[in-house]
């Protein structure tokens, strides 16, 4: 009776009661990304790096942790040698180029087996400010293995940002890349809801993102879309998404 009562009290304290088949989850390996722990356990949690070529959504309310979650994945991809480009209308991603010094974050390190003195690092990369939505960029001139290229677009209005996104993806399709099995390049679009028609976009940018989600895998390109609500991702885009990360979306569906 005592053992049953102890288990009942332990279960009552848990937030999550779903049964997990650990053998079916991604395991540690050369192409695995460590993203934390499975809730209420000490088991490490992984994402298969190469499945990011079937694209990802990170959704969450303001302050819900979506940008930090996306940065966690990006850091792991960089450590595994992928080339990353971030399209940043918030001008917040530049911190990836500096060593973490935020004590609030560093206090969490020991919980995940990390050393707050030795493990924080700056990543190699560059920042380019995009001030003209019609600027044509050959993105692969900036992409280097293990480095992050940040394109700040915070000075563009939604219409200009929409034009820029559409043009950039069209440029990728004209690049005549060789086919590649697995993840080689990762494209991250933060606050992507800004190019929706209801916010001033024309729809051209989302059309090209949808096209990219359909075809980029064969070239080893993964797309990560970051926004506040899942309903921002419409039509065939959602059908071509393999990974969803939800942070306080309050979406029962």
PDB file of C-alpha atoms in Angstrom:
ATOM      1  CA  UNK A   1       0.000   0.000   0.000  1.00  0.00           C
ATOM      2  CA  UNK A   2       2.809   2.424   0.912  1.00  0.00           C
ATOM      3  CA  UNK A   3       4.496   2.029  -2.512  1.00  0.00           C
ATOM      4  CA  UNK A   4       1.176   2.573  -4.302  1.00  0.00           C
ATOM      5  CA  UNK A   5       0.457   5.715  -2.297  1.00  0.00           C
ATOM      6  CA  UNK A   6       3.927   7.145  -2.927  1.00  0.00           C
ATOM      7  CA  UNK A   7       3.520   6.555  -6.673  1.00  0.00           C
ATOM      8  CA  UNK A   8       0.080   8.148  -6.620  1.00  0.00           C
ATOM      9  CA  UNK A   9       1.467  11.270  -4.955  1.00  0.00           C
ATOM     10  CA  UNK A  10       4.370  11.454  -7.392  1.00  0.00           C
ATOM     11  CA  UNK A  11       2.009  11.145 -10.354  1.00  0.00           C
ATOM     12  CA  UNK A  12      -0.232  13.853  -8.903  1.00  0.00           C
ATOM     13  CA  UNK A  13       2.676  16.306  -9.022  1.00  0.00           C
ATOM     14  CA  UNK A  14       3.440  15.639 -12.687  1.00  0.00           C
ATOM     15  CA  UNK A  15       2.177  17.892 -15.459  1.00  0.00           C
ATOM     16  CA  UNK A  16       2.527  15.247 -18.159  1.00  0.00           C
ATOM     17  CA  UNK A  17       1.019  11.753 -17.988  1.00  0.00           C
ATOM     18  CA  UNK A  18       1.489  10.416 -21.518  1.00  0.00           C
ATOM     19  CA  UNK A  19       3.348   7.135 -21.857  1.00  0.00           C
ATOM     20  CA  UNK A  20       6.583   7.590 -23.805  1.00  0.00           C
ATOM     21  CA  UNK A  21       8.219   4.849 -25.851  1.00  0.00           C
ATOM     22  CA  UNK A  22      11.806   6.018 -25.520  1.00  0.00           C
ATOM     23  CA  UNK A  23      13.132   3.554 -28.094  1.00  0.00           C
ATOM     24  CA  UNK A  24      11.123   5.307 -30.803  1.00  0.00           C
ATOM     25  CA  UNK A  25      12.606   8.744 -30.069  1.00  0.00           C
ATOM     26  CA  UNK A  26      15.709  10.115 -31.851  1.00  0.00           C
ATOM     27  CA  UNK A  27      18.849   8.800 -30.178  1.00  0.00           C
ATOM     28  CA  UNK A  28      22.294  10.284 -29.596  1.00  0.00           C
ATOM     29  CA  UNK A  29      24.542  10.120 -32.665  1.00  0.00           C
ATOM     30  CA  UNK A  30      26.783  11.985 -35.107  1.00  0.00           C
ATOM     31  CA  UNK A  31      23.781  13.678 -36.737  1.00  0.00           C
ATOM     32  CA  UNK A  32      21.694  14.234 -33.598  1.00  0.00           C
ATOM     33  CA  UNK A  33      21.014  17.632 -32.033  1.00  0.00           C
ATOM     34  CA  UNK A  34      20.821  17.741 -28.233  1.00  0.00           C
ATOM     35  CA  UNK A  35      17.924  20.058 -27.350  1.00  0.00           C
ATOM     36  CA  UNK A  36      17.460  19.485 -23.613  1.00  0.00           C
ATOM     37  CA  UNK A  37      15.631  16.870 -21.579  1.00  0.00           C
ATOM     38  CA  UNK A  38      12.330  15.062 -21.938  1.00  0.00           C
ATOM     39  CA  UNK A  39       9.910  16.739 -19.532  1.00  0.00           C
ATOM     40  CA  UNK A  40      10.028  15.506 -15.923  1.00  0.00           C
ATOM     41  CA  UNK A  41      12.827  13.017 -16.671  1.00  0.00           C
ATOM     42  CA  UNK A  42      16.613  13.020 -16.766  1.00  0.00           C
ATOM     43  CA  UNK A  43      16.657  11.595 -20.285  1.00  0.00           C
ATOM     44  CA  UNK A  44      18.311  13.733 -22.931  1.00  0.00           C
ATOM     45  CA  UNK A  45      16.171  14.789 -25.868  1.00  0.00           C
ATOM     46  CA  UNK A  46      17.429  14.844 -29.454  1.00  0.00           C
ATOM     47  CA  UNK A  47      16.304  15.934 -32.909  1.00  0.00           C
ATOM     48  CA  UNK A  48      17.522  14.171 -36.040  1.00  0.00           C
ATOM     49  CA  UNK A  49      19.499  16.913 -37.777  1.00  0.00           C
ATOM     50  CA  UNK A  50      18.825  15.642 -41.286  1.00  0.00           C
ATOM     51  CA  UNK A  51      15.056  15.631 -40.771  1.00  0.00           C
ATOM     52  CA  UNK A  52      15.253  19.440 -40.646  1.00  0.00           C
ATOM     53  CA  UNK A  53      15.390  19.277 -44.461  1.00  0.00           C
ATOM     54  CA  UNK A  54      11.677  18.439 -44.233  1.00  0.00           C
ATOM     55  CA  UNK A  55      11.382  21.837 -42.507  1.00  0.00           C
ATOM     56  CA  UNK A  56      10.219  23.161 -39.169  1.00  0.00           C
ATOM     57  CA  UNK A  57       7.835  25.562 -37.476  1.00  0.00           C
ATOM     58  CA  UNK A  58       8.564  27.253 -34.144  1.00  0.00           C
ATOM     59  CA  UNK A  59       5.420  28.929 -32.803  1.00  0.00           C
ATOM     60  CA  UNK A  60       4.744  30.668 -29.519  1.00  0.00           C
ATOM     61  CA  UNK A  61       3.339  33.723 -27.838  1.00  0.00           C
ATOM     62  CA  UNK A  62       5.534  36.705 -27.031  1.00  0.00           C
ATOM     63  CA  UNK A  63       7.902  35.721 -24.247  1.00  0.00           C
ATOM     64  CA  UNK A  64       7.022  32.042 -24.677  1.00  0.00           C
ATOM     65  CA  UNK A  65      10.566  31.020 -25.612  1.00  0.00           C
ATOM     66  CA  UNK A  66      10.253  30.473 -29.371  1.00  0.00           C
ATOM     67  CA  UNK A  67      13.361  32.462 -30.335  1.00  0.00           C
ATOM     68  CA  UNK A  68      15.474  30.780 -27.649  1.00  0.00           C
ATOM     69  CA  UNK A  69      14.240  27.363 -28.795  1.00  0.00           C
ATOM     70  CA  UNK A  70      15.125  28.187 -32.402  1.00  0.00           C
ATOM     71  CA  UNK A  71      18.548  29.464 -31.327  1.00  0.00           C
ATOM     72  CA  UNK A  72      19.151  26.224 -29.443  1.00  0.00           C
ATOM     73  CA  UNK A  73      18.555  24.235 -32.636  1.00  0.00           C
ATOM     74  CA  UNK A  74      20.698  26.641 -34.674  1.00  0.00           C
ATOM     75  CA  UNK A  75      23.601  26.349 -32.213  1.00  0.00           C
ATOM     76  CA  UNK A  76      23.518  22.565 -32.440  1.00  0.00           C
ATOM     77  CA  UNK A  77      23.445  22.707 -36.257  1.00  0.00           C
ATOM     78  CA  UNK A  78      26.447  25.039 -36.266  1.00  0.00           C
ATOM     79  CA  UNK A  79      28.375  22.688 -33.973  1.00  0.00           C
ATOM     80  CA  UNK A  80      27.631  19.887 -36.460  1.00  0.00           C
ATOM     81  CA  UNK A  81      29.043  21.935 -39.359  1.00  0.00           C
ATOM     82  CA  UNK A  82      25.883  23.216 -41.079  1.00  0.00           C
ATOM     83  CA  UNK A  83      25.838  26.676 -42.646  1.00  0.00           C
ATOM     84  CA  UNK A  84      23.063  28.865 -41.253  1.00  0.00           C
ATOM     85  CA  UNK A  85      21.401  32.047 -42.541  1.00  0.00           C
ATOM     86  CA  UNK A  86      18.924  33.960 -40.371  1.00  0.00           C
ATOM     87  CA  UNK A  87      16.547  36.586 -41.727  1.00  0.00           C
ATOM     88  CA  UNK A  88      16.015  38.787 -38.697  1.00  0.00           C
ATOM     89  CA  UNK A  89      13.429  41.584 -38.633  1.00  0.00           C
ATOM     90  CA  UNK A  90      13.928  41.953 -34.862  1.00  0.00           C
ATOM     91  CA  UNK A  91      17.696  42.641 -34.850  1.00  0.00           C
ATOM     92  CA  UNK A  92      18.012  40.180 -31.941  1.00  0.00           C
ATOM     93  CA  UNK A  93      20.051  37.352 -33.435  1.00  0.00           C
ATOM     94  CA  UNK A  94      23.375  39.207 -33.370  1.00  0.00           C
ATOM     95  CA  UNK A  95      23.919  37.817 -29.861  1.00  0.00           C
ATOM     96  CA  UNK A  96      24.889  34.512 -31.498  1.00  0.00           C
ATOM     97  CA  UNK A  97      28.208  36.144 -32.413  1.00  0.00           C
ATOM     98  CA  UNK A  98      29.023  36.921 -28.767  1.00  0.00           C
ATOM     99  CA  UNK A  99      29.789  34.657 -25.832  1.00  0.00           C
ATOM    100  CA  UNK A 100      26.787  34.285 -23.506  1.00  0.00           C
ATOM    101  CA  UNK A 101      27.145  36.309 -20.300  1.00  0.00           C
ATOM    102  CA  UNK A 102      23.515  36.446 -19.107  1.00  0.00           C
ATOM    103  CA  UNK A 103      23.564  35.049 -15.560  1.00  0.00           C
ATOM    104  CA  UNK A 104      19.892  34.067 -15.743  1.00  0.00           C
ATOM    105  CA  UNK A 105      20.648  31.662 -18.588  1.00  0.00           C
ATOM    106  CA  UNK A 106      23.983  30.497 -17.203  1.00  0.00           C
ATOM    107  CA  UNK A 107      22.260  29.422 -13.974  1.00  0.00           C
ATOM    108  CA  UNK A 108      20.417  26.739 -15.992  1.00  0.00           C
ATOM    109  CA  UNK A 109      23.601  25.198 -17.398  1.00  0.00           C
ATOM    110  CA  UNK A 110      24.309  22.714 -14.552  1.00  0.00           C
ATOM    111  CA  UNK A 111      20.801  21.249 -14.885  1.00  0.00           C
ATOM    112  CA  UNK A 112      21.767  20.068 -18.377  1.00  0.00           C
ATOM    113  CA  UNK A 113      25.301  18.895 -17.575  1.00  0.00           C
ATOM    114  CA  UNK A 114      26.890  22.069 -18.930  1.00  0.00           C
ATOM    115  CA  UNK A 115      29.674  24.141 -17.416  1.00  0.00           C
ATOM    116  CA  UNK A 116      28.701  27.860 -17.211  1.00  0.00           C
ATOM    117  CA  UNK A 117      32.367  28.842 -17.362  1.00  0.00           C
ATOM    118  CA  UNK A 118      33.641  26.586 -20.140  1.00  0.00           C
ATOM    119  CA  UNK A 119      30.667  25.887 -22.396  1.00  0.00           C
ATOM    120  CA  UNK A 120      29.439  29.372 -23.440  1.00  0.00           C
ATOM    121  CA  UNK A 121      30.936  30.353 -26.782  1.00  0.00           C
ATOM    122  CA  UNK A 122      30.603  32.829 -29.617  1.00  0.00           C
ATOM    123  CA  UNK A 123      29.878  31.493 -33.095  1.00  0.00           C
ATOM    124  CA  UNK A 124      31.711  32.625 -36.199  1.00  0.00           C
ATOM    125  CA  UNK A 125      29.681  34.621 -38.679  1.00  0.00           C
ATOM    126  CA  UNK A 126      28.681  38.016 -40.003  1.00  0.00           C
ATOM    127  CA  UNK A 127      25.831  40.501 -40.020  1.00  0.00           C
ATOM    128  CA  UNK A 128      24.514  42.218 -43.138  1.00  0.00           C
ATOM    129  CA  UNK A 129      21.872  44.926 -42.975  1.00  0.00           C
ATOM    130  CA  UNK A 130      19.312  44.707 -45.773  1.00  0.00           C
ATOM    131  CA  UNK A 131      17.956  48.192 -46.419  1.00  0.00           C
ATOM    132  CA  UNK A 132      16.411  47.691 -49.841  1.00  0.00           C
ATOM    133  CA  UNK A 133      13.770  45.020 -50.343  1.00  0.00           C
ATOM    134  CA  UNK A 134      14.747  44.722 -54.016  1.00  0.00           C
ATOM    135  CA  UNK A 135      18.383  43.991 -53.267  1.00  0.00           C
ATOM    136  CA  UNK A 136      19.441  40.776 -54.993  1.00  0.00           C
ATOM    137  CA  UNK A 137      21.583  38.552 -52.767  1.00  0.00           C
ATOM    138  CA  UNK A 138      23.502  35.453 -53.792  1.00  0.00           C
ATOM    139  CA  UNK A 139      23.066  33.828 -50.410  1.00  0.00           C
ATOM    140  CA  UNK A 140      25.658  31.113 -51.013  1.00  0.00           C
ATOM    141  CA  UNK A 141      28.439  33.703 -51.109  1.00  0.00           C
ATOM    142  CA  UNK A 142      27.738  34.164 -47.399  1.00  0.00           C
ATOM    143  CA  UNK A 143      27.150  30.547 -46.342  1.00  0.00           C
ATOM    144  CA  UNK A 144      30.111  28.745 -44.776  1.00  0.00           C
ATOM    145  CA  UNK A 145      30.091  25.467 -42.811  1.00  0.00           C
ATOM    146  CA  UNK A 146      29.752  26.047 -39.077  1.00  0.00           C
ATOM    147  CA  UNK A 147      29.095  29.785 -39.479  1.00  0.00           C
ATOM    148  CA  UNK A 148      25.977  31.915 -39.110  1.00  0.00           C
ATOM    149  CA  UNK A 149      25.060  34.761 -41.464  1.00  0.00           C
ATOM    150  CA  UNK A 150      22.492  37.185 -40.080  1.00  0.00           C
ATOM    151  CA  UNK A 151      20.545  39.380 -42.494  1.00  0.00           C
ATOM    152  CA  UNK A 152      18.886  42.139 -40.461  1.00  0.00           C
ATOM    153  CA  UNK A 153      15.681  43.353 -42.127  1.00  0.00           C
ATOM    154  CA  UNK A 154      14.313  45.515 -39.299  1.00  0.00           C
ATOM    155  CA  UNK A 155      14.270  48.661 -41.443  1.00  0.00           C
ATOM    156  CA  UNK A 156      12.061  47.074 -44.131  1.00  0.00           C
ATOM    157  CA  UNK A 157       8.306  47.475 -44.019  1.00  0.00           C
ATOM    158  CA  UNK A 158       6.215  44.286 -44.545  1.00  0.00           C
ATOM    159  CA  UNK A 159       5.818  44.869 -48.285  1.00  0.00           C
ATOM    160  CA  UNK A 160       9.563  45.324 -48.797  1.00  0.00           C
ATOM    161  CA  UNK A 161      10.400  42.332 -46.598  1.00  0.00           C
ATOM    162  CA  UNK A 162       7.925  40.248 -48.597  1.00  0.00           C
ATOM    163  CA  UNK A 163       9.631  41.247 -51.865  1.00  0.00           C
ATOM    164  CA  UNK A 164      13.050  40.469 -50.422  1.00  0.00           C
ATOM    165  CA  UNK A 165      12.039  36.988 -49.198  1.00  0.00           C
ATOM    166  CA  UNK A 166      10.438  36.102 -52.534  1.00  0.00           C
ATOM    167  CA  UNK A 167      13.450  37.339 -54.508  1.00  0.00           C
ATOM    168  CA  UNK A 168      15.961  35.542 -52.292  1.00  0.00           C
ATOM    169  CA  UNK A 169      14.219  32.166 -52.613  1.00  0.00           C
ATOM    170  CA  UNK A 170      13.896  32.600 -56.369  1.00  0.00           C
ATOM    171  CA  UNK A 171      17.651  33.237 -56.433  1.00  0.00           C
ATOM    172  CA  UNK A 172      18.254  29.917 -54.636  1.00  0.00           C
ATOM    173  CA  UNK A 173      16.260  28.086 -57.314  1.00  0.00           C
ATOM    174  CA  UNK A 174      18.484  29.673 -59.963  1.00  0.00           C
ATOM    175  CA  UNK A 175      21.695  28.645 -58.190  1.00  0.00           C
ATOM    176  CA  UNK A 176      21.953  25.175 -59.803  1.00  0.00           C
ATOM    177  CA  UNK A 177      22.946  23.422 -56.593  1.00  0.00           C
ATOM    178  CA  UNK A 178      24.096  19.829 -56.555  1.00  0.00           C
ATOM    179  CA  UNK A 179      21.845  17.341 -54.817  1.00  0.00           C
ATOM    180  CA  UNK A 180      22.840  16.509 -51.238  1.00  0.00           C
ATOM    181  CA  UNK A 181      21.492  13.926 -48.808  1.00  0.00           C
ATOM    182  CA  UNK A 182      21.071  15.396 -45.317  1.00  0.00           C
ATOM    183  CA  UNK A 183      21.206  18.929 -43.908  1.00  0.00           C
ATOM    184  CA  UNK A 184      23.832  21.235 -45.393  1.00  0.00           C
ATOM    185  CA  UNK A 185      22.167  24.665 -45.193  1.00  0.00           C
ATOM    186  CA  UNK A 186      19.594  25.981 -42.700  1.00  0.00           C
ATOM    187  CA  UNK A 187      17.466  29.069 -43.485  1.00  0.00           C
ATOM    188  CA  UNK A 188      15.724  30.682 -40.502  1.00  0.00           C
ATOM    189  CA  UNK A 189      12.904  33.207 -40.986  1.00  0.00           C
ATOM    190  CA  UNK A 190      12.026  34.967 -37.726  1.00  0.00           C
ATOM    191  CA  UNK A 191       8.691  36.769 -37.189  1.00  0.00           C
ATOM    192  CA  UNK A 192       7.610  35.482 -40.593  1.00  0.00           C
ATOM    193  CA  UNK A 193       3.992  36.539 -39.986  1.00  0.00           C
ATOM    194  CA  UNK A 194       5.110  40.067 -40.950  1.00  0.00           C
ATOM    195  CA  UNK A 195       4.874  39.171 -44.643  1.00  0.00           C
ATOM    196  CA  UNK A 196       1.291  37.920 -44.463  1.00  0.00           C
ATOM    197  CA  UNK A 197      -1.158  39.944 -46.598  1.00  0.00           C
ATOM    198  CA  UNK A 198      -3.091  41.041 -43.490  1.00  0.00           C
ATOM    199  CA  UNK A 199       0.067  42.790 -42.260  1.00  0.00           C
ATOM    200  CA  UNK A 200       0.975  44.368 -45.587  1.00  0.00           C
ATOM    201  CA  UNK A 201       2.635  41.588 -47.559  1.00  0.00           C
ATOM    202  CA  UNK A 202       1.562  40.638 -51.071  1.00  0.00           C
ATOM    203  CA  UNK A 203       1.620  36.877 -50.571  1.00  0.00           C
ATOM    204  CA  UNK A 204       4.562  36.440 -52.953  1.00  0.00           C
ATOM    205  CA  UNK A 205       6.978  35.679 -50.127  1.00  0.00           C
ATOM    206  CA  UNK A 206       4.788  32.934 -48.672  1.00  0.00           C
ATOM    207  CA  UNK A 207       4.258  31.467 -52.141  1.00  0.00           C
ATOM    208  CA  UNK A 208       8.006  31.159 -52.595  1.00  0.00           C
ATOM    209  CA  UNK A 209       8.470  29.729 -49.072  1.00  0.00           C
ATOM    210  CA  UNK A 210       5.846  27.112 -49.933  1.00  0.00           C
ATOM    211  CA  UNK A 211       7.784  26.309 -53.104  1.00  0.00           C
ATOM    212  CA  UNK A 212      10.976  26.025 -51.064  1.00  0.00           C
ATOM    213  CA  UNK A 213       9.329  23.682 -48.558  1.00  0.00           C
ATOM    214  CA  UNK A 214       8.348  21.430 -51.447  1.00  0.00           C
ATOM    215  CA  UNK A 215      11.732  21.271 -53.191  1.00  0.00           C
ATOM    216  CA  UNK A 216      14.672  22.375 -51.020  1.00  0.00           C
ATOM    217  CA  UNK A 217      15.209  18.979 -49.398  1.00  0.00           C
ATOM    218  CA  UNK A 218      16.952  17.560 -52.464  1.00  0.00           C
ATOM    219  CA  UNK A 219      19.693  20.196 -52.076  1.00  0.00           C
ATOM    220  CA  UNK A 220      20.161  19.665 -48.347  1.00  0.00           C
ATOM    221  CA  UNK A 221      18.387  22.898 -47.391  1.00  0.00           C
ATOM    222  CA  UNK A 222      16.155  23.130 -44.331  1.00  0.00           C
ATOM    223  CA  UNK A 223      13.728  25.956 -43.553  1.00  0.00           C
ATOM    224  CA  UNK A 224      12.769  27.078 -40.039  1.00  0.00           C
ATOM    225  CA  UNK A 225       9.739  29.391 -39.761  1.00  0.00           C
ATOM    226  CA  UNK A 226       9.261  31.326 -36.513  1.00  0.00           C
ATOM    227  CA  UNK A 227       6.003  33.073 -35.674  1.00  0.00           C
ATOM    228  CA  UNK A 228       3.509  33.635 -32.880  1.00  0.00           C
ATOM    229  CA  UNK A 229       0.597  31.395 -33.857  1.00  0.00           C
ATOM    230  CA  UNK A 230       0.297  28.212 -35.896  1.00  0.00           C
ATOM    231  CA  UNK A 231      -2.513  29.690 -37.965  1.00  0.00           C
ATOM    232  CA  UNK A 232       0.104  31.984 -39.567  1.00  0.00           C
ATOM    233  CA  UNK A 233       1.267  28.961 -41.537  1.00  0.00           C
ATOM    234  CA  UNK A 234      -1.282  28.345 -44.234  1.00  0.00           C
ATOM    235  CA  UNK A 235      -1.956  26.027 -47.150  1.00  0.00           C
ATOM    236  CA  UNK A 236       0.671  23.608 -48.384  1.00  0.00           C
ATOM    237  CA  UNK A 237       3.382  25.025 -46.116  1.00  0.00           C
ATOM    238  CA  UNK A 238       1.997  23.136 -43.124  1.00  0.00           C
ATOM    239  CA  UNK A 239       1.688  19.956 -45.191  1.00  0.00           C
ATOM    240  CA  UNK A 240       5.437  20.047 -45.873  1.00  0.00           C
ATOM    241  CA  UNK A 241       6.521  20.600 -42.264  1.00  0.00           C
ATOM    242  CA  UNK A 242       8.057  17.656 -40.393  1.00  0.00           C
ATOM    243  CA  UNK A 243       8.859  19.288 -37.030  1.00  0.00           C
ATOM    244  CA  UNK A 244       6.631  21.558 -34.935  1.00  0.00           C
ATOM    245  CA  UNK A 245       7.849  23.259 -31.766  1.00  0.00           C
ATOM    246  CA  UNK A 246       5.069  24.899 -29.787  1.00  0.00           C
ATOM    247  CA  UNK A 247       5.699  27.322 -26.926  1.00  0.00           C
ATOM    248  CA  UNK A 248       2.529  28.486 -25.151  1.00  0.00           C
ATOM    249  CA  UNK A 249       0.517  28.475 -28.375  1.00  0.00           C
ATOM    250  CA  UNK A 250      -2.675  27.448 -26.547  1.00  0.00           C
ATOM    251  CA  UNK A 251      -3.699  25.596 -29.698  1.00  0.00           C
ATOM    252  CA  UNK A 252      -5.772  22.543 -28.693  1.00  0.00           C
ATOM    253  CA  UNK A 253      -5.689  21.344 -32.274  1.00  0.00           C
TER     254      UNK A 253
END
